[in-house]
Amino acid sequence: MATGPAKARGRVHAQRAANSTAVSAAARAGFVARGVIYVLIGVLSLRIALSDGGGKQADRGGAIAEIAEKPFGTVLLWLLGTALAGMALWRLSEAAFGQAGPDGRKASKRAMAAGRFVFYGFVSYSVLSYAAGDKGSGSGSSDRDSQDVTAKALDWPGGQWIVAVAGIAVAAAGAWIAARAIMQKFHKHLKMFEMSEKARKVIDFLGMFGGAARGIVFAVAGVFAVAAAVQHQPGKAKGMDDTLRSFTETPAGPWLLVLIAAGLAAFGVFSWANARWRKV
């Protein structure tokens, strides 16, 4: 007889836990960690644009390796991986109970939160594994991984179509990310009323410039995946590192990569602003 009320009480307690100060702190720590990774990717991209990059990868693996080389690098990686686990926990709470805002409980929003939970959970696991001594985890080449996955997919029945559809989806997602950034859709997620006028202007610039650069990188990577499908050549697929390097092959030369690198670093700083003003 008491099963229904007990379940209801359980849901209320779980939702309170999801909205707790601890989960909020975990989310903010996750934004700090995401910012660190994007700032480092921006710096590594800039090195590639202005020189040969010193053999470093301009992707998440390169950022992890860069941190590991610093004094107390292992400690920093443990902190980074733990913070990313906090981001995953927050996304899981959003998937279970909905996001902040009037439309936060929509099925589409919760599904996206679930996908982000899986992504940040994987990234956190990779970083923590690297910190624990598994040097093959987290620091692998995004280009090699992309080509390996593409090669396997192309061998499946209908593989070309699968890779092509996946590439179109990534390209569309990149365009969507860039467009939303330019339209300042991030305003609804931030406590804009708590910012000074100067802070709002700075954050608007960082959000628009950084989000647009991030979206462009995703969109171009998606186009390369479609090319790999059409030509049935896995080598045409590119991870973040090779995608960024491809900007140096445009008529603008390395200067386009300099612009994209600055944008990725700006997105990292914007992530730090989210750690302060995000509605969680």
PDB file of C-alpha atoms in Angstrom:
ATOM      1  CA  MET A   1       0.000   0.000   0.000  1.00  0.00           C
ATOM      2  CA  ALA A   2       2.858   2.365   0.804  1.00  0.00           C
ATOM      3  CA  THR A   3       4.841   1.537  -2.321  1.00  0.00           C
ATOM      4  CA  GLY A   4       3.553   4.527  -4.312  1.00  0.00           C
ATOM      5  CA  PRO A   5       4.259   7.193  -1.671  1.00  0.00           C
ATOM      6  CA  ALA A   6       7.638   5.601  -0.924  1.00  0.00           C
ATOM      7  CA  LYS A   7       8.603   5.816  -4.587  1.00  0.00           C
ATOM      8  CA  ALA A   8       7.431   9.414  -4.730  1.00  0.00           C
ATOM      9  CA  ARG A   9       9.485  10.291  -1.670  1.00  0.00           C
ATOM     10  CA  GLY A  10      12.470   8.540  -3.233  1.00  0.00           C
ATOM     11  CA  ARG A  11      12.113  10.631  -6.402  1.00  0.00           C
ATOM     12  CA  VAL A  12      11.888  13.837  -4.362  1.00  0.00           C
ATOM     13  CA  HIS A  13      15.015  12.937  -2.385  1.00  0.00           C
ATOM     14  CA  ALA A  14      16.880  12.046  -5.580  1.00  0.00           C
ATOM     15  CA  GLN A  15      15.852  15.316  -7.233  1.00  0.00           C
ATOM     16  CA  ARG A  16      16.951  17.290  -4.183  1.00  0.00           C
ATOM     17  CA  ALA A  17      20.313  15.533  -4.371  1.00  0.00           C
ATOM     18  CA  ALA A  18      20.575  16.434  -8.066  1.00  0.00           C
ATOM     19  CA  ASN A  19      19.910  20.097  -7.215  1.00  0.00           C
ATOM     20  CA  SER A  20      22.273  20.090  -4.244  1.00  0.00           C
ATOM     21  CA  THR A  21      25.221  22.378  -3.658  1.00  0.00           C
ATOM     22  CA  ALA A  22      27.555  19.419  -4.211  1.00  0.00           C
ATOM     23  CA  VAL A  23      26.237  18.760  -7.730  1.00  0.00           C
ATOM     24  CA  SER A  24      26.386  22.482  -8.497  1.00  0.00           C
ATOM     25  CA  ALA A  25      30.017  22.596  -7.354  1.00  0.00           C
ATOM     26  CA  ALA A  26      30.795  19.497  -9.429  1.00  0.00           C
ATOM     27  CA  ALA A  27      29.324  21.149 -12.538  1.00  0.00           C
ATOM     28  CA  ARG A  28      31.331  24.333 -11.990  1.00  0.00           C
ATOM     29  CA  ALA A  29      34.525  22.342 -11.488  1.00  0.00           C
ATOM     30  CA  GLY A  30      33.740  20.562 -14.752  1.00  0.00           C
ATOM     31  CA  PHE A  31      33.482  23.863 -16.613  1.00  0.00           C
ATOM     32  CA  VAL A  32      36.868  24.886 -15.209  1.00  0.00           C
ATOM     33  CA  ALA A  33      38.363  21.603 -16.451  1.00  0.00           C
ATOM     34  CA  ARG A  34      36.774  21.980 -19.888  1.00  0.00           C
ATOM     35  CA  GLY A  35      38.204  25.485 -20.062  1.00  0.00           C
ATOM     36  CA  VAL A  36      41.696  24.239 -19.270  1.00  0.00           C
ATOM     37  CA  ILE A  37      41.525  21.689 -22.095  1.00  0.00           C
ATOM     38  CA  TYR A  38      40.279  24.186 -24.695  1.00  0.00           C
ATOM     39  CA  VAL A  39      42.796  26.860 -23.719  1.00  0.00           C
ATOM     40  CA  LEU A  40      45.597  24.302 -24.090  1.00  0.00           C
ATOM     41  CA  ILE A  41      44.230  23.125 -27.457  1.00  0.00           C
ATOM     42  CA  GLY A  42      44.182  26.766 -28.556  1.00  0.00           C
ATOM     43  CA  VAL A  43      47.795  27.233 -27.450  1.00  0.00           C
ATOM     44  CA  LEU A  44      48.910  24.027 -29.187  1.00  0.00           C
ATOM     45  CA  SER A  45      47.081  25.097 -32.367  1.00  0.00           C
ATOM     46  CA  LEU A  46      48.826  28.454 -32.259  1.00  0.00           C
ATOM     47  CA  ARG A  47      52.199  26.702 -32.025  1.00  0.00           C
ATOM     48  CA  ILE A  48      51.331  24.676 -35.122  1.00  0.00           C
ATOM     49  CA  ALA A  49      50.274  27.813 -36.998  1.00  0.00           C
ATOM     50  CA  LEU A  50      53.452  29.720 -36.153  1.00  0.00           C
ATOM     51  CA  SER A  51      55.909  26.814 -36.308  1.00  0.00           C
ATOM     52  CA  ASP A  52      55.756  23.039 -36.609  1.00  0.00           C
ATOM     53  CA  GLY A  53      54.090  22.608 -33.232  1.00  0.00           C
ATOM     54  CA  GLY A  54      57.031  20.670 -31.830  1.00  0.00           C
ATOM     55  CA  GLY A  55      55.380  17.364 -32.646  1.00  0.00           C
ATOM     56  CA  LYS A  56      52.501  18.048 -30.236  1.00  0.00           C
ATOM     57  CA  GLN A  57      48.899  17.156 -31.091  1.00  0.00           C
ATOM     58  CA  ALA A  58      46.365  19.974 -31.065  1.00  0.00           C
ATOM     59  CA  ASP A  59      43.595  17.914 -29.494  1.00  0.00           C
ATOM     60  CA  ARG A  60      42.509  16.565 -26.115  1.00  0.00           C
ATOM     61  CA  GLY A  61      45.333  14.021 -26.102  1.00  0.00           C
ATOM     62  CA  GLY A  62      47.867  16.759 -26.754  1.00  0.00           C
ATOM     63  CA  ALA A  63      46.412  18.845 -23.928  1.00  0.00           C
ATOM     64  CA  ILE A  64      46.658  15.909 -21.513  1.00  0.00           C
ATOM     65  CA  ALA A  65      50.267  15.223 -22.517  1.00  0.00           C
ATOM     66  CA  GLU A  66      51.085  18.924 -22.117  1.00  0.00           C
ATOM     67  CA  ILE A  67      49.735  18.936 -18.555  1.00  0.00           C
ATOM     68  CA  ALA A  68      51.577  15.713 -17.705  1.00  0.00           C
ATOM     69  CA  GLU A  69      54.904  17.341 -18.577  1.00  0.00           C
ATOM     70  CA  LYS A  70      54.440  20.172 -16.090  1.00  0.00           C
ATOM     71  CA  PRO A  71      55.596  20.137 -12.442  1.00  0.00           C
ATOM     72  CA  PHE A  72      53.016  18.218 -10.401  1.00  0.00           C
ATOM     73  CA  GLY A  73      51.473  17.189 -13.733  1.00  0.00           C
ATOM     74  CA  THR A  74      50.088  13.916 -12.372  1.00  0.00           C
ATOM     75  CA  VAL A  75      48.363  15.738  -9.514  1.00  0.00           C
ATOM     76  CA  LEU A  76      46.900  18.228 -11.993  1.00  0.00           C
ATOM     77  CA  LEU A  77      45.589  15.370 -14.140  1.00  0.00           C
ATOM     78  CA  TRP A  78      43.905  13.766 -11.126  1.00  0.00           C
ATOM     79  CA  LEU A  79      42.218  17.085 -10.375  1.00  0.00           C
ATOM     80  CA  LEU A  80      41.238  17.557 -14.022  1.00  0.00           C
ATOM     81  CA  GLY A  81      39.816  14.036 -14.352  1.00  0.00           C
ATOM     82  CA  THR A  82      37.881  14.376 -11.103  1.00  0.00           C
ATOM     83  CA  ALA A  83      36.450  17.719 -12.206  1.00  0.00           C
ATOM     84  CA  LEU A  84      35.344  16.184 -15.517  1.00  0.00           C
ATOM     85  CA  ALA A  85      33.681  13.382 -13.558  1.00  0.00           C
ATOM     86  CA  GLY A  86      31.792  16.136 -11.759  1.00  0.00           C
ATOM     87  CA  MET A  87      30.637  17.486 -15.118  1.00  0.00           C
ATOM     88  CA  ALA A  88      29.460  13.986 -16.059  1.00  0.00           C
ATOM     89  CA  LEU A  89      27.548  13.685 -12.776  1.00  0.00           C
ATOM     90  CA  TRP A  90      25.817  17.003 -13.387  1.00  0.00           C
ATOM     91  CA  ARG A  91      24.834  15.983 -16.920  1.00  0.00           C
ATOM     92  CA  LEU A  92      23.460  12.722 -15.528  1.00  0.00           C
ATOM     93  CA  SER A  93      21.302  14.678 -13.084  1.00  0.00           C
ATOM     94  CA  GLU A  94      20.023  16.796 -15.991  1.00  0.00           C
ATOM     95  CA  ALA A  95      19.161  13.648 -17.942  1.00  0.00           C
ATOM     96  CA  ALA A  96      17.299  12.219 -14.968  1.00  0.00           C
ATOM     97  CA  PHE A  97      15.507  15.337 -13.697  1.00  0.00           C
ATOM     98  CA  GLY A  98      15.775  17.980 -16.413  1.00  0.00           C
ATOM     99  CA  GLN A  99      17.828  21.123 -16.888  1.00  0.00           C
ATOM    100  CA  ALA A 100      17.389  24.545 -15.360  1.00  0.00           C
ATOM    101  CA  GLY A 101      14.842  26.701 -17.194  1.00  0.00           C
ATOM    102  CA  PRO A 102      11.214  26.412 -18.325  1.00  0.00           C
ATOM    103  CA  ASP A 103      11.883  23.878 -21.100  1.00  0.00           C
ATOM    104  CA  GLY A 104      14.553  21.928 -19.234  1.00  0.00           C
ATOM    105  CA  ARG A 105      12.413  18.810 -18.798  1.00  0.00           C
ATOM    106  CA  LYS A 106      11.798  18.313 -22.529  1.00  0.00           C
ATOM    107  CA  ALA A 107      12.725  14.843 -23.771  1.00  0.00           C
ATOM    108  CA  SER A 108      15.151  16.259 -26.340  1.00  0.00           C
ATOM    109  CA  LYS A 109      17.016  18.254 -23.678  1.00  0.00           C
ATOM    110  CA  ARG A 110      17.270  15.245 -21.395  1.00  0.00           C
ATOM    111  CA  ALA A 111      18.482  13.038 -24.245  1.00  0.00           C
ATOM    112  CA  MET A 112      21.217  15.554 -25.074  1.00  0.00           C
ATOM    113  CA  ALA A 113      22.211  15.647 -21.406  1.00  0.00           C
ATOM    114  CA  ALA A 114      22.458  11.846 -21.419  1.00  0.00           C
ATOM    115  CA  GLY A 115      24.758  11.980 -24.436  1.00  0.00           C
ATOM    116  CA  ARG A 116      26.937  14.568 -22.729  1.00  0.00           C
ATOM    117  CA  PHE A 117      27.056  12.397 -19.614  1.00  0.00           C
ATOM    118  CA  VAL A 118      28.477   9.537 -21.686  1.00  0.00           C
ATOM    119  CA  PHE A 119      30.976  11.845 -23.388  1.00  0.00           C
ATOM    120  CA  TYR A 120      32.278  13.496 -20.218  1.00  0.00           C
ATOM    121  CA  GLY A 121      32.305  10.163 -18.418  1.00  0.00           C
ATOM    122  CA  PHE A 122      34.557   8.761 -21.148  1.00  0.00           C
ATOM    123  CA  VAL A 123      36.848  11.803 -21.111  1.00  0.00           C
ATOM    124  CA  SER A 124      37.093  11.687 -17.317  1.00  0.00           C
ATOM    125  CA  TYR A 125      37.949   7.983 -17.405  1.00  0.00           C
ATOM    126  CA  SER A 126      40.641   8.618 -20.038  1.00  0.00           C
ATOM    127  CA  VAL A 127      42.277  11.403 -18.032  1.00  0.00           C
ATOM    128  CA  LEU A 128      42.158   9.479 -14.746  1.00  0.00           C
ATOM    129  CA  SER A 129      43.557   6.368 -16.429  1.00  0.00           C
ATOM    130  CA  TYR A 130      46.449   8.406 -17.809  1.00  0.00           C
ATOM    131  CA  ALA A 131      47.075   9.891 -14.364  1.00  0.00           C
ATOM    132  CA  ALA A 132      47.081   6.363 -12.898  1.00  0.00           C
ATOM    133  CA  GLY A 133      49.867   5.331 -15.262  1.00  0.00           C
ATOM    134  CA  ASP A 134      48.114   4.101 -18.424  1.00  0.00           C
ATOM    135  CA  LYS A 135      49.956   6.385 -20.841  1.00  0.00           C
ATOM    136  CA  GLY A 136      48.058   4.942 -23.789  1.00  0.00           C
ATOM    137  CA  SER A 137      44.781   6.249 -22.391  1.00  0.00           C
ATOM    138  CA  GLY A 138      43.582   9.745 -23.121  1.00  0.00           C
ATOM    139  CA  SER A 139      46.671  10.892 -25.000  1.00  0.00           C
ATOM    140  CA  GLY A 140      46.100   8.889 -28.186  1.00  0.00           C
ATOM    141  CA  SER A 141      45.902  10.559 -31.568  1.00  0.00           C
ATOM    142  CA  SER A 142      42.406  11.759 -32.437  1.00  0.00           C
ATOM    143  CA  ASP A 143      43.378  11.442 -36.106  1.00  0.00           C
ATOM    144  CA  ARG A 144      44.359   7.783 -35.807  1.00  0.00           C
ATOM    145  CA  ASP A 145      41.247   7.020 -33.775  1.00  0.00           C
ATOM    146  CA  SER A 146      39.007   8.696 -36.364  1.00  0.00           C
ATOM    147  CA  GLN A 147      40.638   6.811 -39.220  1.00  0.00           C
ATOM    148  CA  ASP A 148      40.451   3.459 -37.380  1.00  0.00           C
ATOM    149  CA  VAL A 149      36.762   3.902 -36.597  1.00  0.00           C
ATOM    150  CA  THR A 150      36.060   5.038 -40.160  1.00  0.00           C
ATOM    151  CA  ALA A 151      37.923   2.039 -41.628  1.00  0.00           C
ATOM    152  CA  LYS A 152      35.911  -0.395 -39.493  1.00  0.00           C
ATOM    153  CA  ALA A 153      32.632   1.306 -40.344  1.00  0.00           C
ATOM    154  CA  LEU A 154      33.377   1.284 -44.081  1.00  0.00           C
ATOM    155  CA  ASP A 155      33.785  -2.506 -43.921  1.00  0.00           C
ATOM    156  CA  TRP A 156      30.239  -2.946 -42.622  1.00  0.00           C
ATOM    157  CA  PRO A 157      27.321  -3.574 -44.975  1.00  0.00           C
ATOM    158  CA  GLY A 158      26.170  -0.131 -46.037  1.00  0.00           C
ATOM    159  CA  GLY A 159      29.264   1.290 -44.359  1.00  0.00           C
ATOM    160  CA  GLN A 160      29.654   4.166 -46.796  1.00  0.00           C
ATOM    161  CA  TRP A 161      26.143   5.360 -46.027  1.00  0.00           C
ATOM    162  CA  ILE A 162      26.709   5.023 -42.280  1.00  0.00           C
ATOM    163  CA  VAL A 163      29.918   7.055 -42.382  1.00  0.00           C
ATOM    164  CA  ALA A 164      28.345   9.635 -44.703  1.00  0.00           C
ATOM    165  CA  VAL A 165      25.316  10.088 -42.439  1.00  0.00           C
ATOM    166  CA  ALA A 166      27.576  10.338 -39.376  1.00  0.00           C
ATOM    167  CA  GLY A 167      29.727  12.935 -41.142  1.00  0.00           C
ATOM    168  CA  ILE A 168      26.680  14.970 -42.149  1.00  0.00           C
ATOM    169  CA  ALA A 169      25.420  14.792 -38.553  1.00  0.00           C
ATOM    170  CA  VAL A 170      28.761  16.055 -37.187  1.00  0.00           C
ATOM    171  CA  ALA A 171      28.898  18.828 -39.788  1.00  0.00           C
ATOM    172  CA  ALA A 172      25.316  19.837 -38.990  1.00  0.00           C
ATOM    173  CA  ALA A 173      26.074  19.789 -35.260  1.00  0.00           C
ATOM    174  CA  GLY A 174      29.070  22.046 -35.866  1.00  0.00           C
ATOM    175  CA  ALA A 175      26.969  24.492 -37.873  1.00  0.00           C
ATOM    176  CA  TRP A 176      24.320  24.396 -35.126  1.00  0.00           C
ATOM    177  CA  ILE A 177      26.917  25.104 -32.420  1.00  0.00           C
ATOM    178  CA  ALA A 178      28.353  28.028 -34.386  1.00  0.00           C
ATOM    179  CA  ALA A 179      24.937  29.492 -35.227  1.00  0.00           C
ATOM    180  CA  ARG A 180      23.696  29.300 -31.634  1.00  0.00           C
ATOM    181  CA  ALA A 181      26.888  30.967 -30.429  1.00  0.00           C
ATOM    182  CA  ILE A 182      26.542  33.810 -32.930  1.00  0.00           C
ATOM    183  CA  MET A 183      22.882  34.267 -31.912  1.00  0.00           C
ATOM    184  CA  GLN A 184      23.968  34.361 -28.248  1.00  0.00           C
ATOM    185  CA  LYS A 185      21.711  31.498 -27.255  1.00  0.00           C
ATOM    186  CA  PHE A 186      24.017  30.941 -24.293  1.00  0.00           C
ATOM    187  CA  HIS A 187      22.361  33.913 -22.555  1.00  0.00           C
ATOM    188  CA  LYS A 188      19.518  31.720 -21.289  1.00  0.00           C
ATOM    189  CA  HIS A 189      21.984  29.482 -19.460  1.00  0.00           C
ATOM    190  CA  LEU A 190      23.853  32.293 -17.701  1.00  0.00           C
ATOM    191  CA  LYS A 191      22.960  34.582 -14.803  1.00  0.00           C
ATOM    192  CA  MET A 192      23.268  37.688 -16.953  1.00  0.00           C
ATOM    193  CA  PHE A 193      21.615  39.871 -14.299  1.00  0.00           C
ATOM    194  CA  GLU A 194      24.556  39.236 -11.951  1.00  0.00           C
ATOM    195  CA  MET A 195      27.144  40.578 -14.424  1.00  0.00           C
ATOM    196  CA  SER A 196      28.352  44.110 -14.818  1.00  0.00           C
ATOM    197  CA  GLU A 197      27.874  45.722 -18.227  1.00  0.00           C
ATOM    198  CA  LYS A 198      31.590  45.307 -18.978  1.00  0.00           C
ATOM    199  CA  ALA A 199      31.512  41.619 -17.994  1.00  0.00           C
ATOM    200  CA  ARG A 200      28.485  41.013 -20.235  1.00  0.00           C
ATOM    201  CA  LYS A 201      30.269  42.517 -23.230  1.00  0.00           C
ATOM    202  CA  VAL A 202      33.384  40.444 -22.627  1.00  0.00           C
ATOM    203  CA  ILE A 203      31.415  37.222 -22.131  1.00  0.00           C
ATOM    204  CA  ASP A 204      29.286  37.914 -25.208  1.00  0.00           C
ATOM    205  CA  PHE A 205      32.463  38.258 -27.284  1.00  0.00           C
ATOM    206  CA  LEU A 206      34.042  35.117 -25.817  1.00  0.00           C
ATOM    207  CA  GLY A 207      30.844  33.098 -26.249  1.00  0.00           C
ATOM    208  CA  MET A 208      30.252  34.189 -29.832  1.00  0.00           C
ATOM    209  CA  PHE A 209      33.880  34.000 -31.024  1.00  0.00           C
ATOM    210  CA  GLY A 210      34.734  30.842 -29.092  1.00  0.00           C
ATOM    211  CA  GLY A 211      31.518  29.010 -29.886  1.00  0.00           C
ATOM    212  CA  ALA A 212      31.764  29.890 -33.582  1.00  0.00           C
ATOM    213  CA  ALA A 213      35.365  28.633 -33.782  1.00  0.00           C
ATOM    214  CA  ARG A 214      34.451  25.407 -31.990  1.00  0.00           C
ATOM    215  CA  GLY A 215      31.471  24.873 -34.301  1.00  0.00           C
ATOM    216  CA  ILE A 216      33.584  25.472 -37.410  1.00  0.00           C
ATOM    217  CA  VAL A 217      36.103  22.820 -36.308  1.00  0.00           C
ATOM    218  CA  PHE A 218      33.308  20.275 -35.818  1.00  0.00           C
ATOM    219  CA  ALA A 219      31.716  21.191 -39.148  1.00  0.00           C
ATOM    220  CA  VAL A 220      34.973  20.810 -41.090  1.00  0.00           C
ATOM    221  CA  ALA A 221      35.699  17.460 -39.394  1.00  0.00           C
ATOM    222  CA  GLY A 222      32.245  16.305 -40.501  1.00  0.00           C
ATOM    223  CA  VAL A 223      32.974  17.321 -44.091  1.00  0.00           C
ATOM    224  CA  PHE A 224      36.175  15.257 -44.033  1.00  0.00           C
ATOM    225  CA  ALA A 225      34.170  12.246 -42.795  1.00  0.00           C
ATOM    226  CA  VAL A 226      31.737  12.638 -45.696  1.00  0.00           C
ATOM    227  CA  ALA A 227      34.705  12.810 -48.106  1.00  0.00           C
ATOM    228  CA  ALA A 228      36.078   9.576 -46.586  1.00  0.00           C
ATOM    229  CA  ALA A 229      32.713   7.899 -47.173  1.00  0.00           C
ATOM    230  CA  VAL A 230      32.272   9.132 -50.741  1.00  0.00           C
ATOM    231  CA  GLN A 231      35.824   8.168 -51.757  1.00  0.00           C
ATOM    232  CA  HIS A 232      35.865   5.035 -49.571  1.00  0.00           C
ATOM    233  CA  GLN A 233      39.202   6.153 -48.112  1.00  0.00           C
ATOM    234  CA  PRO A 234      39.454   6.029 -44.298  1.00  0.00           C
ATOM    235  CA  GLY A 235      42.559   8.216 -44.459  1.00  0.00           C
ATOM    236  CA  LYS A 236      40.394  11.151 -45.544  1.00  0.00           C
ATOM    237  CA  ALA A 237      38.767  11.208 -42.089  1.00  0.00           C
ATOM    238  CA  LYS A 238      40.441  13.599 -39.684  1.00  0.00           C
ATOM    239  CA  GLY A 239      40.433  14.063 -35.939  1.00  0.00           C
ATOM    240  CA  MET A 240      40.731  17.464 -34.299  1.00  0.00           C
ATOM    241  CA  ASP A 241      44.506  17.696 -34.797  1.00  0.00           C
ATOM    242  CA  ASP A 242      44.497  17.117 -38.569  1.00  0.00           C
ATOM    243  CA  THR A 243      41.328  19.168 -38.957  1.00  0.00           C
ATOM    244  CA  LEU A 244      43.063  22.127 -37.338  1.00  0.00           C
ATOM    245  CA  ARG A 245      46.194  21.599 -39.435  1.00  0.00           C
ATOM    246  CA  SER A 246      44.034  21.638 -42.586  1.00  0.00           C
ATOM    247  CA  PHE A 247      43.267  25.324 -41.983  1.00  0.00           C
ATOM    248  CA  THR A 248      46.909  26.113 -42.828  1.00  0.00           C
ATOM    249  CA  GLU A 249      46.316  24.686 -46.314  1.00  0.00           C
ATOM    250  CA  THR A 250      43.737  27.325 -47.215  1.00  0.00           C
ATOM    251  CA  PRO A 251      44.593  30.485 -49.195  1.00  0.00           C
ATOM    252  CA  ALA A 252      44.773  32.327 -45.867  1.00  0.00           C
ATOM    253  CA  GLY A 253      47.668  30.090 -44.880  1.00  0.00           C
ATOM    254  CA  PRO A 254      48.509  29.776 -41.196  1.00  0.00           C
ATOM    255  CA  TRP A 255      46.588  32.930 -40.284  1.00  0.00           C
ATOM    256  CA  LEU A 256      43.239  31.174 -40.473  1.00  0.00           C
ATOM    257  CA  LEU A 257      44.520  28.638 -37.952  1.00  0.00           C
ATOM    258  CA  VAL A 258      45.740  31.507 -35.765  1.00  0.00           C
ATOM    259  CA  LEU A 259      42.169  32.850 -35.779  1.00  0.00           C
ATOM    260  CA  ILE A 260      40.656  29.431 -34.996  1.00  0.00           C
ATOM    261  CA  ALA A 261      43.270  28.832 -32.272  1.00  0.00           C
ATOM    262  CA  ALA A 262      42.379  32.137 -30.656  1.00  0.00           C
ATOM    263  CA  GLY A 263      38.710  31.158 -30.870  1.00  0.00           C
ATOM    264  CA  LEU A 264      39.263  27.812 -29.145  1.00  0.00           C
ATOM    265  CA  ALA A 265      41.219  29.527 -26.378  1.00  0.00           C
ATOM    266  CA  ALA A 266      38.377  32.053 -26.097  1.00  0.00           C
ATOM    267  CA  PHE A 267      35.923  29.176 -25.695  1.00  0.00           C
ATOM    268  CA  GLY A 268      38.103  27.872 -22.874  1.00  0.00           C
ATOM    269  CA  VAL A 269      37.891  31.242 -21.099  1.00  0.00           C
ATOM    270  CA  PHE A 270      34.141  31.290 -21.798  1.00  0.00           C
ATOM    271  CA  SER A 271      33.932  27.907 -20.043  1.00  0.00           C
ATOM    272  CA  TRP A 272      35.546  29.504 -17.001  1.00  0.00           C
ATOM    273  CA  ALA A 273      32.877  32.214 -17.131  1.00  0.00           C
ATOM    274  CA  ASN A 274      30.292  29.423 -17.142  1.00  0.00           C
ATOM    275  CA  ALA A 275      31.885  28.084 -13.965  1.00  0.00           C
ATOM    276  CA  ARG A 276      31.024  31.406 -12.347  1.00  0.00           C
ATOM    277  CA  TRP A 277      27.689  32.373 -13.867  1.00  0.00           C
ATOM    278  CA  ARG A 278      26.079  29.184 -15.254  1.00  0.00           C
ATOM    279  CA  LYS A 279      22.589  28.326 -14.008  1.00  0.00           C
ATOM    280  CA  VAL A 280      22.994  24.849 -12.485  1.00  0.00           C
TER     281      VAL A 280
END
